[in-house]
Each structure stands twice: as structure tokens, then as C-alpha cells.
Amino acid sequence: MGNTDTKLVFRKAIVQLTTKNQKIDATDDAFWDQFWSEHSTNVQDVFALVPPNEIRTLRQDNPTNLATLLYKATERLVRAVDNSCRTQAEQQIVLNCVRLLQRILPYIFEDSEWKNFFWSQLPSGNAGAYPILSLQDLLFCPDFTVVATRRAGPDKAEELTNIDSCEYIWEAGVGFAQSPPKHSHMESRRTELLKLLLTCFSETMYRAPSTSEEPNKWIAHFTSAENRHALPLFTSLLNTVCAYDPVGFGVPYNHLLFTDSMEPLVEVCLQMLIVTLDHDMTLNSPTTAAYDETTLGDNLFINYLSRVHRDEDFDFILRGITRLLNNPLVQSYLPNSTKRLHCHQELLVFFWKICDYNKKFLYFVLKSSDVLDVLVPILYHLNDSRADQSRVGLMHIGVFILLLLSGERNFGVRLNKPYTATVPMDIPVFTGTHADLLVTVFHKIIATGHQRLQPLFDCLLTILVNVSPYLKTLSMVASIKLLHLLEAFSTPWFLYSAPDNHHLVFFLLEIFNNIIQYQFDGNSNLVYTIIRKRHVFHALANLPSDMSGISRCLSNRKVPRRAAPAAIVATKAPPQDADEEDEGESEEDNKSDTIVEEESMEGSKPAQPAEPGTLKVSLLDTPALGQMTERESAHMSSSQSQEAPPLCDISSTLSTLSCEDEKSEVSSTKSQTTSPATSPKGPAPALKRVVAQRGSIRVTATSGAGSAAHVWTPTPEWVASWRAKLPLQTIMRLLQVLVPQVEKICIDKGLTDESEILKFLQHGTLVGLLPVPHPILIRKYQANSGTTAWFRTYMWGVIYLRNIEPAIWYDTDVKLFEIQRV
């Protein structure tokens, strides 16, 4: 009954405050105290009792009342700090003021006329930064947010303004050895105070993307030397996140029996970290290309993070991140028995920030197989999110992180570690390495992901190019996936449909060349697959470049392909584009196909599209690959510039790109082809298709795709400019040497089992027969204004959507991005 009465009093005060032309005297303490004294109103009630339309009405019709309310709430926080917030009544007043300010602040930010309100002088003459100063002090308030360690007397508490907050760091870890006692009510209070700080920082959300690089005064103050708690705050946030173990003692269903006050605190600590680390005011110029440790400016959080250097600290941080990243992947015999976290997007941004600001940490991650504990959850989320347009941002950040890691040699080397299928993903079962997992997931994304992922195709292939010189043994499944991609992207009508489509072929050929030149001995599966699909390379070498041939290729888009069973769809180069021998082999290959059902990993579920009504936020355009990496490729066109369309902007020409995977156990499947004696052409039966080409990618066009032809018209000169640069020499030399040898051994021995061919290739050599090995070129990620702005938009979009209890920013006039409903 009492709680209902306090709500009624609170509600009446709000109505009176918003009544038009009714100015409330600032000295009427009895009225103002109704908002925060003598009651306990939880944050959900505050949000319900103060609706958005009334806040806007108050801002427009009674701005003086609104200003007085904010002043008074701020002054109560200041007074609480001055009194060391030692009584229970004072602590409740603080929480009530925090909840009210959290509700109102977003509506202050959405009106430009109120932009500098908190940075003006208070009526008392004090500076308006006091809300943030008070919150910083209150986060280390003994008996309120931290456990008191000393007392001078029974009624005396430490003065907050003089307290040594380094003694009150919240958690053991980096720079702090002792783990303080845990109290759920203190953790909940920290969470509320941090959420108000995060709300203060969210002023960035109310700026257009073009002005988002302007300094945010709230964050600048919080991370500067003016904040005397900067070091213990940074340490507390970092250690709270990295020490958290959601499983605890592993008691099944414990999260259903007990309320975990730590999870909300960890989530808001993580969001605070990524927001404060984004505010790098040393990069004064939007065109600054890289982060330079020598120009560390006033952001102490970035300064502290960049100076972490001990291996035990790196190990603590990495283990914390991987523990939380892998939490959603943990399997249990009891369904839903373990707690599932949902902060993986913030974790990935945080991991990106650490790698960006502390290169020693990046090298620490890569010097052992621990990096694979980051790779696997990233691949899991990429595979699981590929059909959901509301998670396109998650797809981007996962790919960006892998692009960053792939620029280091050690990452490619670590991929050779065997992979044991412990994570349920709807990809074919295979026996192989983490490199096979990487290739298989990337193939699935390209083949079955939604169209908004097409600008990422060049990044996906660049990652594979970067690691390819170090891949020692690709499985048969991964080898076939790579050839499927080449087969799809090298069809003439696709190559000629957009000005940049041929770049995908260059990337794939570079992957094959790197493996052949540097890892030939262990990659018999890939060599065998190249020999099997040699018609694809011959067709590439014989691409038509005259105007009539180009027109004929483009016209093939509009001709329906021959009907094929749903279980098997093969994409072949048009007959006129290949020589007769290759055409015959291609057709024979099709006839000998045997349908094999795909076997996915146990427990896997297909990627699902977004639920109807799901909210998503708009993102900035992905920067072109040339902006994100050092341009060291010998195969990329020098004419590619920042103004050029995205490398894979092919939505108008590639309307459907679907793929079905095949069973992985290729070597155990016997060929059902004819014997050498009955073969009309005499090629080796083992070179025929022994498993259904179910993974072939089908590219079809819709009626709306024809408009692209009016925008882009390929010319013979354009085709000639890049066709002559196709790096086919190494592969053609391999085919020239090995195909006759393989065909001869098959005919002589009457082989019908591909395992015998693989044994022959395993012991073969091309030493002295291939062209001189080309230098290994790595496209390293380089910092740029485009990805910095993209990350800022994505980060705030994630924070907007994740804070739903209460929905702090819902229905406010956010300008940094658009809110869309799927």
C-alpha cells in the first residue's frame, strides 16, 4: 500500500511539473523532495511514471521547471558525496536521483538547444560537471558501492573526497591482487551508477555520423586527469569483465534458482570500456591512418590499456574474453542448464580495441593456440548469423577481426592445429584442421548468406589469401569448397556483369598459387581437386574477349538453365567458352555424379532469418578493401580507388547465390564410373566425379537484374586489361605435368578408387618444374577513418538495442543511426 502511495505522490508531482504556465519555485524544497525523498521507486517504475511525451512537453512548455529539476537532482548527488553517503536514507535518495536523471537525459541530448546545459554554471556557482564528478566518487563509496576496509570510529566514515580509491578496486586481476567480498546489493548499485554514466556518454548518439568525431565532453572528462579515480575505475571495469565466470561452480540450472547481480554489472562495465576506449582525441584528423603510441593524449583509459605488458596480465585478459566468448557455445547433456550470455558483440569490439591499442597483446594472443579459442566462437557466430539481416553488423566485426589476425604469420600457422567438432554448426562433418573450418564456414557464408553480406566477399577471400601460404593439409571438403567458389565466380556472364567481379577470381587464384608454391607436399587433396576441375581453369584461360563473345556470355543470364534435380545443381562454364575436350569432360563429370546426402554436425541447427518485428540499426558503408589494407597485391587493379564501388557490390547481377554442401568422407566412397576399357575418351576413371557435386553454387538472375547491363557495359579493352594478368601460369604448369601422369597410372593399373590417386600425389613432387615462387604478399589491416566511424556507429547501435530493461533510448530522436524493423 505504501509503495502505491509513493508512486501516486511521484506521479502527481510529475503532472504538476508539466502543467503549462505553472512555474515551480526553486526554493520550494517540499515540492522537489517528492521526486527523490521518502520513497523507493525502482527504475522500471520511474520509466513508466515519466512518459516521453511529458518530458518533451516539459522541455518545450516549461523549460525552467525542467532546468530546476535537473539542478536539484544534481545538487542532491553533490550533497550525498559531501556527506559520504553514509545513511540508508541518503543512499536511497542517490538511487532515486540516478533513476530520474537516467530517464530524462536522452531527451536533453535530442534537443540541440539543451546541448551545453550541464556544462553551464549552476545557480550555486559550481560547474555543471558535478553530476559526473559525483558519480565517480559514489562508485567508490564505502558501505554503498564498496565494502569499507577501515573505520575511525563507530559513527565516522571516510571522507569521499579524500578517499584512496585504489584500495577499493572492485575485482582482483590486472594491477590488483586481492578479491574483495561480494555483495549483490552493492553490485546492483554500481550497475545503476554506471548506466547513468553510459547515458551521459550517449550524447554521441544524438549527432549525425558526419559530426560523430567531435569530442564528447562527458567521455573526455571521465577519461582525463581531472578524474582522480581514472586508474581504479579503468582497473575495476577491466577486472570485473575478465574475472567473471557465468558458470560458477557448475551447478546445473543455478541461474534459474538465484538472481545473478554480476551479469548486468559485467555487461555495463563492458559497454563502458568500449565507449571510453573509442574516444581517442589524439586522432585529431579524420584522415589519420594509424594509431601511434607516441601520441598518447589525454584519454587515460587508452593510455593504461596500451601500457599493460606482463604476460600474466595478458593471460588474465585473454582467458576472460575467451571464457565469455565461448559461453554460448558450451554444450551440456541437460538442456538450458547453463547460463547463456549475450554480450558477444561487445566482447568482440573490446577484443578489437585491445589489439588495436596494445600490439604486444596481439602478439601474445598469436604466439600460442589460444587464438583458436577466439577464432571458433567468431566462426560460430558468423555461420549462425549469415541468414539474419538484423545481425549484419556482427558479421562485419567478426570478419574485420579475422582480417586483422590474418595479417600476422602466426595466425596462419596456428590454423594447422586439428579441429575437434565440439561446437554445433550446420556445416558438413569433416576431419581436418581449423583451416578447414575457416574455409568451410566462409564458403557457407558466401553461398547461403543474405545479399547484404556481398560487400564482405573480398574481405573473406583476402583472409584466405593471407593464411594460404601456411596451410599444410587442406581436407577434401575444404578443397572442393574453394573450387566451387572459383567455378561460380569465373562464369563469364558473372565476370562481365560488374566492373569489379573479376577481383574475386584473382583472390582465389592467388590462394591456389600460394598453396601450390609453398605447401604442395601436404595438399594432395587440393591438387587432386584442381586436376578434377581443370576445365574451370581452361575456361578461364580461354575467356572470350571480343564484343560478340562478351554479348553472348551476358545473354546467357536471361536463358533459363536446363532443369536439374533439387539435390544436385551444377554450374558449368557455357560450352562456347571452353575447348571441346574440357566441355566433354565436364558433361561426363555430370553424368557420373552420385547423389550423397549432406551430413551436418550433431546438434546443429540451420541459420534462421530475423524474427518478424526485430529491431535493427543502420550501419555506415563498409570501407573499400583498399582503404582497410596495405595495398601490396600484385593482382589488384591499380585503378581501384576509394571512390570505386565496393569490390563485391553485385546485388544487381547476383540475385541468388545458393549452395548445398556435400558429405566430407570423399575418400571412402568408391567410384561407380566405367572401366578404362569402356571409357570413350580413355581418361582415368578416378578423375571422374565420385561424389555428388551438391555443393555447386547456382547463380541465377531475376527480371530486375537486367538493369545492370544499362549501367555497366564491358568492352574488349576492359577484358583484355585484366585477362592477361590472370595468374594461371603455376596452375597450368601443374596440370601440364600431373594430368598425363595421373591418367597414365590410372589406365595402367585400372584404378577406380581416388585414394590411390591421392597416394600417388602425396609422394609426387614439382620441384624444378613450377615457375619461380612468387613472394608472399600479406594484405595487413591498417587503421583508417572509415572503419573507426563504422565501429562507432556499430558499437552505439549494439548498446542501444541491448539496453531494454529499461529501454533507455527507445523512442528518442537518435541521429547517429536509423532504427529499422525487420
mmCIF file of N, CA, C and O in Angstrom, residues 205 271 274-275 345-346 349 390 615-619 789-804 809 814 816-819:
data_model
loop_
_atom_site.group_PDB
_atom_site.id
_atom_site.type_symbol
_atom_site.label_atom_id
_atom_site.label_comp_id
_atom_site.label_asym_id
_atom_site.label_seq_id
_atom_site.Cartn_x
_atom_site.Cartn_y
_atom_site.Cartn_z
ATOM 1 N N MET A 205 25.153 9.587 -29.631
ATOM 2 C CA MET A 205 24.058 9.021 -30.420
ATOM 3 C C MET A 205 23.187 10.086 -31.065
ATOM 4 O O MET A 205 22.497 9.809 -32.042
ATOM 5 N N GLN A 271 30.356 -2.322 -21.750
ATOM 6 C CA GLN A 271 29.903 -1.215 -22.594
ATOM 7 C C GLN A 271 30.624 0.078 -22.242
ATOM 8 O O GLN A 271 30.980 0.863 -23.132
ATOM 9 N N ILE A 274 34.219 -0.119 -23.915
ATOM 10 C CA ILE A 274 34.330 0.091 -25.364
ATOM 11 C C ILE A 274 33.982 1.535 -25.739
ATOM 12 O O ILE A 274 34.537 2.078 -26.698
ATOM 13 N N VAL A 275 33.087 2.162 -24.963
ATOM 14 C CA VAL A 275 32.738 3.555 -25.252
ATOM 15 C C VAL A 275 33.894 4.489 -24.909
ATOM 16 O O VAL A 275 34.247 5.380 -25.690
ATOM 17 N N GLN A 345 28.839 -9.409 -28.842
ATOM 18 C CA GLN A 345 29.169 -8.305 -29.747
ATOM 19 C C GLN A 345 30.057 -7.275 -29.054
ATOM 20 O O GLN A 345 31.046 -6.803 -29.628
ATOM 21 N N GLU A 346 29.714 -6.936 -27.807
ATOM 22 C CA GLU A 346 30.565 -6.012 -27.051
ATOM 23 C C GLU A 346 31.943 -6.608 -26.806
ATOM 24 O O GLU A 346 32.962 -5.909 -26.848
ATOM 25 N N VAL A 349 34.059 -6.167 -29.920
ATOM 26 C CA VAL A 349 34.539 -4.786 -30.042
ATOM 27 C C VAL A 349 35.680 -4.548 -29.058
ATOM 28 O O VAL A 349 36.698 -3.932 -29.398
ATOM 29 N N SER A 390 19.348 -8.677 -39.314
ATOM 30 C CA SER A 390 19.499 -7.824 -38.142
ATOM 31 C C SER A 390 20.864 -7.996 -37.495
ATOM 32 O O SER A 390 21.255 -7.204 -36.634
ATOM 33 N N LEU A 615 14.149 -5.386 -34.162
ATOM 34 C CA LEU A 615 14.722 -4.070 -34.426
ATOM 35 C C LEU A 615 16.170 -4.220 -34.856
ATOM 36 O O LEU A 615 16.896 -5.079 -34.372
ATOM 37 N N LYS A 616 16.583 -3.393 -35.786
ATOM 38 C CA LYS A 616 17.992 -3.340 -36.169
ATOM 39 C C LYS A 616 18.352 -1.878 -36.398
ATOM 40 O O LYS A 616 17.486 -1.029 -36.605
ATOM 41 N N VAL A 617 19.641 -1.601 -36.358
ATOM 42 C CA VAL A 617 20.100 -0.229 -36.578
ATOM 43 C C VAL A 617 20.903 -0.187 -37.862
ATOM 44 O O VAL A 617 21.556 -1.151 -38.242
ATOM 45 N N SER A 618 20.824 0.944 -38.528
ATOM 46 C CA SER A 618 21.556 1.096 -39.777
ATOM 47 C C SER A 618 23.043 1.237 -39.486
ATOM 48 O O SER A 618 23.451 1.672 -38.412
ATOM 49 N N LEU A 619 23.866 0.860 -40.479
ATOM 50 C CA LEU A 619 25.317 0.932 -40.344
ATOM 51 C C LEU A 619 25.895 1.769 -41.468
ATOM 52 O O LEU A 619 25.294 1.888 -42.543
ATOM 53 N N ALA A 789 34.828 5.144 -37.894
ATOM 54 C CA ALA A 789 33.446 5.639 -37.878
ATOM 55 C C ALA A 789 32.462 4.480 -37.896
ATOM 56 O O ALA A 789 31.414 4.522 -37.225
ATOM 57 N N TRP A 790 32.785 3.417 -38.660
ATOM 58 C CA TRP A 790 31.898 2.251 -38.719
ATOM 59 C C TRP A 790 31.770 1.616 -37.345
ATOM 60 O O TRP A 790 30.663 1.290 -36.895
ATOM 61 N N PHE A 791 32.899 1.430 -36.655
ATOM 62 C CA PHE A 791 32.881 0.819 -35.335
ATOM 63 C C PHE A 791 32.082 1.658 -34.351
ATOM 64 O O PHE A 791 31.370 1.125 -33.503
ATOM 65 N N ARG A 792 32.211 2.978 -34.434
ATOM 66 C CA ARG A 792 31.477 3.845 -33.500
ATOM 67 C C ARG A 792 29.970 3.678 -33.711
ATOM 68 O O ARG A 792 29.207 3.543 -32.746
ATOM 69 N N THR A 793 29.539 3.695 -34.939
ATOM 70 C CA THR A 793 28.113 3.530 -35.229
ATOM 71 C C THR A 793 27.616 2.160 -34.774
ATOM 72 O O THR A 793 26.562 2.029 -34.144
ATOM 73 N N TYR A 794 28.395 1.131 -35.111
ATOM 74 C CA TYR A 794 28.005 -0.233 -34.733
ATOM 75 C C TYR A 794 27.938 -0.396 -33.221
ATOM 76 O O TYR A 794 26.979 -0.964 -32.680
ATOM 77 N N MET A 795 28.948 0.132 -32.526
ATOM 78 C CA MET A 795 29.029 -0.003 -31.073
ATOM 79 C C MET A 795 27.824 0.629 -30.391
ATOM 80 O O MET A 795 27.189 0.017 -29.519
ATOM 81 N N TRP A 796 27.483 1.864 -30.776
ATOM 82 C CA TRP A 796 26.346 2.528 -30.145
ATOM 83 C C TRP A 796 25.030 1.860 -30.551
ATOM 84 O O TRP A 796 24.073 1.838 -29.762
ATOM 85 N N GLY A 797 24.972 1.310 -31.751
ATOM 86 C CA GLY A 797 23.779 0.567 -32.147
ATOM 87 C C GLY A 797 23.568 -0.656 -31.274
ATOM 88 O O GLY A 797 22.444 -0.961 -30.853
ATOM 89 N N VAL A 798 24.659 -1.377 -30.978
ATOM 90 C CA VAL A 798 24.574 -2.545 -30.096
ATOM 91 C C VAL A 798 24.114 -2.121 -28.701
ATOM 92 O O VAL A 798 23.227 -2.749 -28.102
ATOM 93 N N ILE A 799 24.706 -1.048 -28.172
ATOM 94 C CA ILE A 799 24.343 -0.580 -26.834
ATOM 95 C C ILE A 799 22.870 -0.151 -26.794
ATOM 96 O O ILE A 799 22.148 -0.428 -25.829
ATOM 97 N N TYR A 800 22.414 0.508 -27.848
ATOM 98 C CA TYR A 800 21.008 0.938 -27.934
ATOM 99 C C TYR A 800 20.071 -0.281 -27.834
ATOM 100 O O TYR A 800 19.100 -0.281 -27.074
ATOM 101 N N LEU A 801 20.367 -1.322 -28.613
ATOM 102 C CA LEU A 801 19.474 -2.475 -28.679
ATOM 103 C C LEU A 801 19.593 -3.377 -27.449
ATOM 104 O O LEU A 801 18.638 -4.080 -27.101
ATOM 105 N N ARG A 802 20.751 -3.361 -26.791
ATOM 106 C CA ARG A 802 20.954 -4.271 -25.665
ATOM 107 C C ARG A 802 20.379 -3.729 -24.359
ATOM 108 O O ARG A 802 20.118 -4.491 -23.438
ATOM 109 N N ASN A 803 20.196 -2.427 -24.260
ATOM 110 C CA ASN A 803 19.656 -1.840 -23.023
ATOM 111 C C ASN A 803 18.142 -1.699 -23.141
ATOM 112 O O ASN A 803 17.618 -0.649 -23.496
ATOM 113 N N ILE A 804 17.460 -2.781 -22.835
ATOM 114 C CA ILE A 804 15.999 -2.804 -22.974
ATOM 115 C C ILE A 804 15.290 -2.890 -21.633
ATOM 116 O O ILE A 804 14.067 -2.770 -21.572
ATOM 117 N N TRP A 809 17.018 4.457 -24.417
ATOM 118 C CA TRP A 809 16.998 5.384 -25.544
ATOM 119 C C TRP A 809 15.847 5.133 -26.511
ATOM 120 O O TRP A 809 15.749 5.790 -27.537
ATOM 121 N N VAL A 814 17.332 9.636 -32.094
ATOM 122 C CA VAL A 814 18.731 9.276 -32.336
ATOM 123 C C VAL A 814 19.110 9.660 -33.766
ATOM 124 O O VAL A 814 18.349 9.413 -34.706
ATOM 125 N N LEU A 816 22.661 9.209 -34.953
ATOM 126 C CA LEU A 816 23.860 8.502 -35.412
ATOM 127 C C LEU A 816 23.511 7.350 -36.340
ATOM 128 O O LEU A 816 24.281 6.996 -37.226
ATOM 129 N N PHE A 817 22.333 6.765 -36.146
ATOM 130 C CA PHE A 817 21.880 5.652 -36.983
ATOM 131 C C PHE A 817 20.366 5.685 -37.034
ATOM 132 O O PHE A 817 19.721 6.455 -36.314
ATOM 133 N N GLU A 818 19.805 4.859 -37.910
ATOM 134 C CA GLU A 818 18.354 4.738 -38.022
ATOM 135 C C GLU A 818 17.904 3.433 -37.378
ATOM 136 O O GLU A 818 18.593 2.417 -37.467
ATOM 137 N N ILE A 819 16.760 3.472 -36.743
ATOM 138 C CA ILE A 819 16.177 2.271 -36.157
ATOM 139 C C ILE A 819 15.200 1.699 -37.176
ATOM 140 O O ILE A 819 14.296 2.389 -37.638
#
